[in-house]
mmCIF file of C-alpha atoms in Angstrom:
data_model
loop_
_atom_site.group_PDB
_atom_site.id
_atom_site.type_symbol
_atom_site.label_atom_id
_atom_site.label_comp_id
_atom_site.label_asym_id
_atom_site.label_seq_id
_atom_site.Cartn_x
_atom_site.Cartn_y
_atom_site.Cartn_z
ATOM 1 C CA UNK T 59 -43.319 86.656 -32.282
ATOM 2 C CA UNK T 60 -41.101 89.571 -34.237
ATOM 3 C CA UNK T 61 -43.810 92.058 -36.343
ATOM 4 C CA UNK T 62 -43.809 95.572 -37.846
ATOM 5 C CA UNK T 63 -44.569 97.622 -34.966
ATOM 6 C CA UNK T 64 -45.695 101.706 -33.928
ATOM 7 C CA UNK T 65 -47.696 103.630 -31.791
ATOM 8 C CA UNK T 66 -48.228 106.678 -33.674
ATOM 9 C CA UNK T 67 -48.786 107.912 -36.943
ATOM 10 C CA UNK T 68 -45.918 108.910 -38.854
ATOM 11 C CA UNK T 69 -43.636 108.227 -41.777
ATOM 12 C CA UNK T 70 -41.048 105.290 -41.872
ATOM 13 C CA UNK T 71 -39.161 106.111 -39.085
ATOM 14 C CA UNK T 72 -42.100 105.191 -36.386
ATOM 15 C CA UNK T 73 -41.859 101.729 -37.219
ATOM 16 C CA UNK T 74 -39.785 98.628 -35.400
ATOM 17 C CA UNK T 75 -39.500 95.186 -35.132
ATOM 18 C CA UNK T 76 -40.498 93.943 -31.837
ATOM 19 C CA UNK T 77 -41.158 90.876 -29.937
ATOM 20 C CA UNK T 78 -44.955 90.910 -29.087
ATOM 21 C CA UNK T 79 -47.531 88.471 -27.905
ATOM 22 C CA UNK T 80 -48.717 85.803 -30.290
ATOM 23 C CA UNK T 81 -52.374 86.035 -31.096
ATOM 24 C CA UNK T 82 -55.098 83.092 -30.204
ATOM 25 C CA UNK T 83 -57.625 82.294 -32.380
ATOM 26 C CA UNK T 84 -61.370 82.937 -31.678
ATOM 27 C CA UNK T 85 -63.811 80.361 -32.380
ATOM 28 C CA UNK T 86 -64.573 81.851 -36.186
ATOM 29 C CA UNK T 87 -60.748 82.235 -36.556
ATOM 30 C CA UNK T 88 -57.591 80.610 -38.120
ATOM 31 C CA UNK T 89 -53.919 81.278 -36.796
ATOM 32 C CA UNK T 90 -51.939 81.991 -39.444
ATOM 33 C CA UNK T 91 -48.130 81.558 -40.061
ATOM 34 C CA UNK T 92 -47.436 84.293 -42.474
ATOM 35 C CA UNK T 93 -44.228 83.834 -45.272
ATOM 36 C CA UNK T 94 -45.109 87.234 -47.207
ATOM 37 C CA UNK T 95 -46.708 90.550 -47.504
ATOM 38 C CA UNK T 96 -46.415 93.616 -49.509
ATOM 39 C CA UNK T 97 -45.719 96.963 -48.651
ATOM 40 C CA UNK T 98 -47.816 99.204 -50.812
ATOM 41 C CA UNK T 99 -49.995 102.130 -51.088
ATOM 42 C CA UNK T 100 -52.739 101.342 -48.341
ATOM 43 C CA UNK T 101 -50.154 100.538 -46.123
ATOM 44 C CA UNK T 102 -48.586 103.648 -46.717
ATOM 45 C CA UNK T 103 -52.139 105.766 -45.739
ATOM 46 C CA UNK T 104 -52.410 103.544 -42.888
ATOM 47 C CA UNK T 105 -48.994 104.103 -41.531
ATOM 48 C CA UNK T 106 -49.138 108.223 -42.190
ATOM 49 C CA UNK T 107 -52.512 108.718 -41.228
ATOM 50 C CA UNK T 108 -53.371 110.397 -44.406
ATOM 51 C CA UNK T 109 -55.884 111.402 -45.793
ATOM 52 C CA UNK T 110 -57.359 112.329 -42.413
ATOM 53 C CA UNK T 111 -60.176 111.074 -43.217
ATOM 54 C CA UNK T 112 -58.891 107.529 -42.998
ATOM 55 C CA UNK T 113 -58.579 108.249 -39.394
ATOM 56 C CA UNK T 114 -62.214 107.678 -38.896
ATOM 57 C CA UNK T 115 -61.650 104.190 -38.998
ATOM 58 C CA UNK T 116 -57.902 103.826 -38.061
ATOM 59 C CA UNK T 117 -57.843 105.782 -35.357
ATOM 60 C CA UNK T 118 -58.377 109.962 -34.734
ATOM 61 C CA UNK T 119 -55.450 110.093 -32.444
ATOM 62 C CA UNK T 120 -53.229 107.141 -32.975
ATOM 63 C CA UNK T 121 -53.562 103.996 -34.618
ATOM 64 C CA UNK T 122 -55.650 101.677 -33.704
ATOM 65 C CA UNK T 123 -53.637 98.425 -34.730
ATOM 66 C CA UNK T 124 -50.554 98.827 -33.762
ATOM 67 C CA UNK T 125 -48.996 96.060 -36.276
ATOM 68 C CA UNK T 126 -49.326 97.473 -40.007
ATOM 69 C CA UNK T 127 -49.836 94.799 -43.003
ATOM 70 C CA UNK T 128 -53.244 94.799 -45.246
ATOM 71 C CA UNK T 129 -52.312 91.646 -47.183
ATOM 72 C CA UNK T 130 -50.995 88.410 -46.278
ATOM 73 C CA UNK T 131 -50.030 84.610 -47.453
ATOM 74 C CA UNK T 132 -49.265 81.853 -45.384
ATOM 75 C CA UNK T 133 -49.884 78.750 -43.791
ATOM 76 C CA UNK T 134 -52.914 77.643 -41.287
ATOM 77 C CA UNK T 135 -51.395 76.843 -38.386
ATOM 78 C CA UNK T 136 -54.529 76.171 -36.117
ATOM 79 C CA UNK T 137 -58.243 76.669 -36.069
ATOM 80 C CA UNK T 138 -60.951 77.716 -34.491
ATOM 81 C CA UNK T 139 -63.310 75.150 -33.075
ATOM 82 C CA UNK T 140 -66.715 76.336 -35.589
ATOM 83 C CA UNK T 141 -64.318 77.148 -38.396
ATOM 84 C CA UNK T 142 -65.712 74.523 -41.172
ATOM 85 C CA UNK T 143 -63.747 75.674 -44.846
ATOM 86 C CA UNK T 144 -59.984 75.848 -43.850
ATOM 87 C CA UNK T 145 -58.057 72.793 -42.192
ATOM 88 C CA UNK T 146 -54.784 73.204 -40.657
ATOM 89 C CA UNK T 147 -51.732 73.164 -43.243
ATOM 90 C CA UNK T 148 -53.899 75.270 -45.900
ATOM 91 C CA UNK T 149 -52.142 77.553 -47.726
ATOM 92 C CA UNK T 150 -53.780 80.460 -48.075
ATOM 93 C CA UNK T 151 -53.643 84.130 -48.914
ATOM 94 C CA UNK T 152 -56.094 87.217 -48.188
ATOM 95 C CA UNK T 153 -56.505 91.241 -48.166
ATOM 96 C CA UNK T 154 -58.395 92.649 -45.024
ATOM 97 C CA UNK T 155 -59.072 96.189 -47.120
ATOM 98 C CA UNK T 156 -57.522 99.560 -47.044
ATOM 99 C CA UNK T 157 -57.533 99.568 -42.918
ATOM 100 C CA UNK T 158 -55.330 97.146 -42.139
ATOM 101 C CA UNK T 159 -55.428 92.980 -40.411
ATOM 102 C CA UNK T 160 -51.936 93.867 -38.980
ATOM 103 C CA UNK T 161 -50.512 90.946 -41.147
ATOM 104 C CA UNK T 162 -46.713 92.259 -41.050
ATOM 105 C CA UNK T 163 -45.345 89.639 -38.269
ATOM 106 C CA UNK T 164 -44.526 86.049 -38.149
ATOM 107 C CA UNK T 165 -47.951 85.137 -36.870
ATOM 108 C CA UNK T 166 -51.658 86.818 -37.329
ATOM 109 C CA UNK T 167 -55.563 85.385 -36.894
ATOM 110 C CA UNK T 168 -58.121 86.187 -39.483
ATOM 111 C CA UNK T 169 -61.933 85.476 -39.367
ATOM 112 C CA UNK T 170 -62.582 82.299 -41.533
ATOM 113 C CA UNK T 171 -65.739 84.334 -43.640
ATOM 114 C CA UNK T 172 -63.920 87.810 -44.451
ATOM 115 C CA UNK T 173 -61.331 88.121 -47.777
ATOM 116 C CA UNK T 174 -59.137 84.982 -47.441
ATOM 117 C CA UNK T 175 -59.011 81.809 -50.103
ATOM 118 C CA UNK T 176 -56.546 79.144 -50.427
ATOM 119 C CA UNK T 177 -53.076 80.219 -52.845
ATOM 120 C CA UNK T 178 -52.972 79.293 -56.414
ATOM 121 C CA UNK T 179 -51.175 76.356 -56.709
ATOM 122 C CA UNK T 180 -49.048 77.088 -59.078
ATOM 123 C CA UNK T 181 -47.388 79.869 -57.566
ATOM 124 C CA UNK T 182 -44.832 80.548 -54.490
ATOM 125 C CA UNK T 183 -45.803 82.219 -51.037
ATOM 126 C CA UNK T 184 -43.686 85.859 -52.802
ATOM 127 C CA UNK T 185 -45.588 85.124 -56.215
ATOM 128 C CA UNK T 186 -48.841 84.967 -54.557
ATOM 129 C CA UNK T 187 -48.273 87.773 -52.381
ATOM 130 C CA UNK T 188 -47.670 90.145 -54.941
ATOM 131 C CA UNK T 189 -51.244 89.150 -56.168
ATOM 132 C CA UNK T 190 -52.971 90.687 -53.911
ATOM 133 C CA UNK T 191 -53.325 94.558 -52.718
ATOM 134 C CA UNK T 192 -52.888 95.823 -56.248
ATOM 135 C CA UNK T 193 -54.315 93.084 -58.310
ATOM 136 C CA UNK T 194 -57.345 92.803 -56.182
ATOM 137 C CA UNK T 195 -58.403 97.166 -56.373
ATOM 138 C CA UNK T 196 -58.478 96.407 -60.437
ATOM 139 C CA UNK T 197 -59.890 93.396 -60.613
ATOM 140 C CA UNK T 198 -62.500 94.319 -57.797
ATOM 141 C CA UNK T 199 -63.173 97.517 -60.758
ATOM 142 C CA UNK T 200 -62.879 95.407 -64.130
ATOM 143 C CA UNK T 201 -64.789 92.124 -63.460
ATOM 144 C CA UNK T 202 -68.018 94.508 -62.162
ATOM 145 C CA UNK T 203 -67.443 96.245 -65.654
ATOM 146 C CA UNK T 204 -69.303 95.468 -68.587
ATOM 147 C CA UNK T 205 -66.354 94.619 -70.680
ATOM 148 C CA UNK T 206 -66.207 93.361 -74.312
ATOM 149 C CA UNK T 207 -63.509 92.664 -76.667
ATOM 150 C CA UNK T 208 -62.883 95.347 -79.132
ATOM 151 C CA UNK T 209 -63.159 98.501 -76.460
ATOM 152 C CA UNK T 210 -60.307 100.769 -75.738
ATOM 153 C CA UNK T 211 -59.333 101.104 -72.624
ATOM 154 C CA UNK T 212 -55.721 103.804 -71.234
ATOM 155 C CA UNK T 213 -53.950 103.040 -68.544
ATOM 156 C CA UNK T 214 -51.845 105.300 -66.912
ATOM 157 C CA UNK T 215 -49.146 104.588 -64.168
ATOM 158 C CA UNK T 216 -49.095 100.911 -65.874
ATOM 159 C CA UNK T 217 -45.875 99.836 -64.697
ATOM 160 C CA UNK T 218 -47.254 99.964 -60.965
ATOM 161 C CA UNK T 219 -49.250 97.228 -59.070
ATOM 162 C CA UNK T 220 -52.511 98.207 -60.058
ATOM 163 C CA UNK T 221 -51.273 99.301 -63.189
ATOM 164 C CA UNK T 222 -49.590 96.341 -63.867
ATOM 165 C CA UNK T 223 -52.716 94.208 -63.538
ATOM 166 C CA UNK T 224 -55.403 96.510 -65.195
ATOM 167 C CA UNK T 225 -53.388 95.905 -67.929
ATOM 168 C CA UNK T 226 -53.153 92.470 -67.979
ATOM 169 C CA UNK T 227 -57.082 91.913 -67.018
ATOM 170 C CA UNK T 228 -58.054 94.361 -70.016
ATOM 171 C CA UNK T 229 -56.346 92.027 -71.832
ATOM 172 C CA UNK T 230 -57.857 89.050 -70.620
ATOM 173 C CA UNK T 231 -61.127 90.625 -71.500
ATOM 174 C CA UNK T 232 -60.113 91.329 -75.239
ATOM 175 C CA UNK T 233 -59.788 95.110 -74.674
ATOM 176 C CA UNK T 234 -57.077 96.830 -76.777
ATOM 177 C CA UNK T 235 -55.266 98.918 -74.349
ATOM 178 C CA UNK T 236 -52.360 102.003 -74.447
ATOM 179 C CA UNK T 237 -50.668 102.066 -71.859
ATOM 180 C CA UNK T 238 -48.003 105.172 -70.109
ATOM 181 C CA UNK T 239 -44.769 104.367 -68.507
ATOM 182 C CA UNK T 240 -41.346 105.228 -68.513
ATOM 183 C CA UNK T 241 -39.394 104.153 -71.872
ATOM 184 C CA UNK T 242 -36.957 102.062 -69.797
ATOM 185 C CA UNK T 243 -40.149 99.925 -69.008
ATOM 186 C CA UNK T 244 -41.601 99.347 -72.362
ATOM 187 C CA UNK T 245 -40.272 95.982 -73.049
ATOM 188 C CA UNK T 246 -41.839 94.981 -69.825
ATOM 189 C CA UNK T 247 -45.072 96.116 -71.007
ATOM 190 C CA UNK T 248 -45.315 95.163 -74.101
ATOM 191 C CA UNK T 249 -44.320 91.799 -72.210
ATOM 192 C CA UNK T 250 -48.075 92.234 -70.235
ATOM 193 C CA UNK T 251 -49.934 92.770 -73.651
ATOM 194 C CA UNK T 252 -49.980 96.211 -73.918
ATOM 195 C CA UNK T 253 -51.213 97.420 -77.981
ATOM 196 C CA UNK T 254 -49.737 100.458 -77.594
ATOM 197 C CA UNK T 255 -46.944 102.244 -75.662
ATOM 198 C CA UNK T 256 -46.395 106.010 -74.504
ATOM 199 C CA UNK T 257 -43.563 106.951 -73.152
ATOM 200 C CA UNK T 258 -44.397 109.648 -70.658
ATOM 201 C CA UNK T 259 -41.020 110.849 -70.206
ATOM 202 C CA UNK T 260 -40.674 112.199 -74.140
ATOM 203 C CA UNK T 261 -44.367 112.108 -74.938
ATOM 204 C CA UNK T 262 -47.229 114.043 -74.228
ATOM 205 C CA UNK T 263 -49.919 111.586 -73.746
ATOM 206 C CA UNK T 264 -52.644 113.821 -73.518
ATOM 207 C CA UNK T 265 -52.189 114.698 -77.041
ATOM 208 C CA UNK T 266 -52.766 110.833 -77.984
ATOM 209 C CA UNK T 267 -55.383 111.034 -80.515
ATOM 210 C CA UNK T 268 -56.875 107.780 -79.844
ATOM 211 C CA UNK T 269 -60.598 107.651 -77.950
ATOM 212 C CA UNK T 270 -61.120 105.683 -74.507
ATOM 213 C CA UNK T 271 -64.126 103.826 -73.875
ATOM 214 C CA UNK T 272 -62.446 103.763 -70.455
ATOM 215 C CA UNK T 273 -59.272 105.684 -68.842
ATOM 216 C CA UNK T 274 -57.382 104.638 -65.675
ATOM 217 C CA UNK T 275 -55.100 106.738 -63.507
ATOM 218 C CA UNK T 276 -54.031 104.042 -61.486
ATOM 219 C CA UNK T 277 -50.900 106.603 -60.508
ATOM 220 C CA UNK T 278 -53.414 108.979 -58.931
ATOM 221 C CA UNK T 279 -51.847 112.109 -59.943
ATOM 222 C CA UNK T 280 -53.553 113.563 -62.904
ATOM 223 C CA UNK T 281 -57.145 114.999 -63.382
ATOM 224 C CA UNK T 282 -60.159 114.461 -64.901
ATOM 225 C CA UNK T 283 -60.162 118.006 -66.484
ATOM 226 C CA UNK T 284 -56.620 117.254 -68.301
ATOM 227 C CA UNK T 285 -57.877 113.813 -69.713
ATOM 228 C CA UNK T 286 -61.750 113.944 -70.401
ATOM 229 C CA UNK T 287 -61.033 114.834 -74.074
ATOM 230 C CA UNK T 288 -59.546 111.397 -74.334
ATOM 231 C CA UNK T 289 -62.841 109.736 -74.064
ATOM 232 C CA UNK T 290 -65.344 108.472 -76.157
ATOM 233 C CA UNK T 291 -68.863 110.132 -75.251
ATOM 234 C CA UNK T 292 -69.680 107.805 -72.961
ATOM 235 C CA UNK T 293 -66.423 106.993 -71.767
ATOM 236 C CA UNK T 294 -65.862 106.304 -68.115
ATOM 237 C CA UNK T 295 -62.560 107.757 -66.084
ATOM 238 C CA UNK T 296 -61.390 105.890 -62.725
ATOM 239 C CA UNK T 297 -58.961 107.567 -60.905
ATOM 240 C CA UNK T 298 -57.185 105.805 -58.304
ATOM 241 C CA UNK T 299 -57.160 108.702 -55.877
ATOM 242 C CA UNK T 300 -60.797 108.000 -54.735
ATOM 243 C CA UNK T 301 -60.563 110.634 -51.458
ATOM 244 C CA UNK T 302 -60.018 112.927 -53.758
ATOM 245 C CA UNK T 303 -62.214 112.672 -56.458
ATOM 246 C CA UNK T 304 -65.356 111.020 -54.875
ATOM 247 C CA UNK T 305 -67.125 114.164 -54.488
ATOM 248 C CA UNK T 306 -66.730 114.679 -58.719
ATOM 249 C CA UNK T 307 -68.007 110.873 -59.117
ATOM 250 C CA UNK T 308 -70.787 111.998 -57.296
ATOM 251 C CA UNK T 309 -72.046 115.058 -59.698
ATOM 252 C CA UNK T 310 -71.168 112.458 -62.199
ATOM 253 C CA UNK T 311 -73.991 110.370 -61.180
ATOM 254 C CA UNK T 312 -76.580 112.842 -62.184
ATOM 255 C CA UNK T 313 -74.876 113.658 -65.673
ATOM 256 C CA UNK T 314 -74.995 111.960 -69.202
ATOM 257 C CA UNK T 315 -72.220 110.863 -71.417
ATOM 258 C CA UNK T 316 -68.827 110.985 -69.451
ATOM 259 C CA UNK T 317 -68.548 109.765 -66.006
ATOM 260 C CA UNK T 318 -65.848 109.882 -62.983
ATOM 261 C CA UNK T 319 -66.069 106.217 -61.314
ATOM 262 C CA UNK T 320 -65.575 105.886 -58.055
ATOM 263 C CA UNK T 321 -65.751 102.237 -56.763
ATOM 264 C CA UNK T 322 -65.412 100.858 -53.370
ATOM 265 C CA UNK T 323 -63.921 97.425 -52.442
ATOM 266 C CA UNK T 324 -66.192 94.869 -51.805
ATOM 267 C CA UNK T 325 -66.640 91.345 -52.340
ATOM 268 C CA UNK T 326 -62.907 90.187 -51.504
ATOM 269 C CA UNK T 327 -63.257 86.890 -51.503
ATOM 270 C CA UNK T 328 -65.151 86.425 -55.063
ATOM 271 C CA UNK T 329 -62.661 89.308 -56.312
ATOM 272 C CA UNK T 330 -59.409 87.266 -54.934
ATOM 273 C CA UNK T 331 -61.527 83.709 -56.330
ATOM 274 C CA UNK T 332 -61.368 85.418 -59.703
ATOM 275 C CA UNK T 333 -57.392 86.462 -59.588
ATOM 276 C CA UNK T 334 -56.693 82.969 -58.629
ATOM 277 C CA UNK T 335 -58.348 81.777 -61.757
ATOM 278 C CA UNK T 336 -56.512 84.036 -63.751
ATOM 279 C CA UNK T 337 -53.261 82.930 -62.550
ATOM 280 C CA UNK T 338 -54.351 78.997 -62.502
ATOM 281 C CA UNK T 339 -54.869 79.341 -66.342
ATOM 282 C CA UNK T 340 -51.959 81.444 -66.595
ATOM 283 C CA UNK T 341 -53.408 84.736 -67.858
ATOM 284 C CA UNK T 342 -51.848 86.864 -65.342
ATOM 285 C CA UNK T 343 -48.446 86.843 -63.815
ATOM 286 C CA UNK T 344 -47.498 89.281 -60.548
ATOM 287 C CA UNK T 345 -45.077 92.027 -61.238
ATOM 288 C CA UNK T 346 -42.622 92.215 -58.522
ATOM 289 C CA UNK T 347 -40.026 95.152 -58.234
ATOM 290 C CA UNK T 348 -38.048 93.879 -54.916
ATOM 291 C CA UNK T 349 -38.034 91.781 -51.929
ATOM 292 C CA UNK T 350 -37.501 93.173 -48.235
ATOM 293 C CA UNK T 351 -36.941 90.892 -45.238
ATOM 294 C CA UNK T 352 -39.419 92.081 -42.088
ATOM 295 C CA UNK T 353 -36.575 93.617 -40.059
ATOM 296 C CA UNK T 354 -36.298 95.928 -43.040
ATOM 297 C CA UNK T 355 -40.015 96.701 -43.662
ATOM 298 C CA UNK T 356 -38.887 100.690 -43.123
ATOM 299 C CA UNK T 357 -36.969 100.572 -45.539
ATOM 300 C CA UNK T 358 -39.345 99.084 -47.868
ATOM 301 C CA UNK T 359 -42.249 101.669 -46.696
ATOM 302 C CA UNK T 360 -39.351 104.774 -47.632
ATOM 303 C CA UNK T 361 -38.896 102.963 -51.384
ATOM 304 C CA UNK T 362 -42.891 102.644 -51.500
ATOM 305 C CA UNK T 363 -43.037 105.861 -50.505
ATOM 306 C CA UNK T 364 -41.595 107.588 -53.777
ATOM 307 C CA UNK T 365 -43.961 106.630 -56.080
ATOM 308 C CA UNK T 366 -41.090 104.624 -57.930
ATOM 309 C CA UNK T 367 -41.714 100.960 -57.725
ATOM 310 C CA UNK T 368 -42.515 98.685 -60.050
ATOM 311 C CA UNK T 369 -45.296 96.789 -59.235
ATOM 312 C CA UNK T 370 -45.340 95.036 -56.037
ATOM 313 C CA UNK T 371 -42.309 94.822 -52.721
ATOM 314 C CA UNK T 372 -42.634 92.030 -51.524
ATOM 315 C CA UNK T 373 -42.069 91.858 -47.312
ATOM 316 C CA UNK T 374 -40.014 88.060 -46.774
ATOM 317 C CA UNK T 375 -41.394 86.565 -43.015
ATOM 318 C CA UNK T 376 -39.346 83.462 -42.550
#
């Protein structure tokens, strides 16, 4: 079978298509034919190495999987012999978490119990792929939140994949929400719900004199210090750089009024459960920016890689 191959950390350039062995399924396992991926911002950690600190679990040295992908949907191809809640011909789609279930190539296995449910059935295998990385890191955030309608929530970096569907959830929740992107974008936002718009490119949206019960730097590159003011007292901010800003959620935890979040995936499969709902009753769509077949997955890691996308690429296996 082809798949996304390397043997060392690196950018872009380390990876290949190659032909390697396809895998067998294990008793607790399903063989899965895969149609789509994404290529996205775990992926990118995972195929760099960085933060180090990743490397703990990926590897100190070189990668441990040697196949990159962290998201997948597909088609059950065969099971194991104790698997009991998939049958072959399921469609299904999943998210292994921020290390990786080596998911870009024609063919992977995947343990029946970890983050895998069957697709929406209302959307394609490239709809439903773009539902998952992004969408699932805010909605595994928002539906543990204590949300009511009426709160103000900012989201910044809106037009990316997590972005993109913070936005959309906040609304689902009643929330009014501001959101930042570039101007040439607004029309797609205000398409997603957003209440109000700031262009980032001829506005200064720290200046906004609106309060946030809860702000969300899904782009990862601003800090607490430069956007606390925008909070209510008891605001909460959630940066999506959480390497880098876990250490301040901790202090956090001992202080009143305004908090740094950090949150941790967990509970994939009742976090990807709740997305599929969503979609099913058509409260959230996927954003997608552009398709890539496999056998140009670098070239969709280098696009990924600038920080310009808007909100999911889609990898094509087929």
């Amino acid at each position: 079978m082809k798949a996304a191959f390397r043997s060392k950390y690196g950018d872009a350039s380390v990876l290949s298509i190659q032909d390697i062995e396809k895998p067998v399924p294990k008793e607790n396992e399903v063989l899965i034919r895969v149609y789509a991926s994404t290529a996205n911002r775990s992926d990118c950690h995972i195929l760099t190495g960085k933060p180090w600190a990743m490397r703990l679990f990926t590897g100190l040295f070189k990668p441990r999987y040697k196949v990159t992908g962290t998201d997948f949907v597909g088609q059950i191809e065969s099971i194991g012999e104790k698997v009991s809640s998939f049958k072959t011909g399921d469609r299904v789609m999943g998210f292994g978490g921020v290390f990786g279930v080596k998911s870009h190539a024609e063919y992977m296995v995947f343990p029946e119990k970890r983050g895998m449910i069957k697709m929406p059935v209302n959307l394609d295998f490239k709809q439903a792929a773009a539902c998952l990385e992004g969408t699932f890191y805010a909605a595994g955030i928002l539906r543990r939140l204590k949300l009511e309608a009426g709160q103000k929530a900012f989201v910044k970096g809106a037009t990316g994949a997590i972005g993109s569907a913070n936005l959309q959830i906040l609304k689902y929740y009643g929330l009014y929400v501001t959101a930042v992107c570039g101007g040439e974008n607004r029309e797609l936002i205000r398409s997603l719900g957003a209440d109000k718009i700031i262009d980032y490119k001829t506005e200064d949206f720290t200046k906004d004199e609106e309060r946030y019960d809860y702000f969300f730097d899904t782009a990862g590159i601003y800090s607490y210090k430069k956007s606390k003011h925008l909070l209510t007292k008891n605001g909460m901010y959630f940066p999506s750089n959480g390497v880098k800003n876990f250490f301040l959620a901790i202090i956090h935890l001992f202080k009143k009024g305004k908090k740094v979040k950090f949150s941790a995936p967990r509970d994939i499969r009742g976090t990807l459960s709740f997305i599929k709902e969503l979609v099913e009753k058509g409260k959230y769509r996927p954003v997608i920016d552009r398709y890539y077949p496999l056998d140009k997955i670098a070239e969709a890691f280098t696009y990924v890689a600038t920080g310009q996308k808007i909100g999911n690429v889609v990898i094509t296996i087929d």
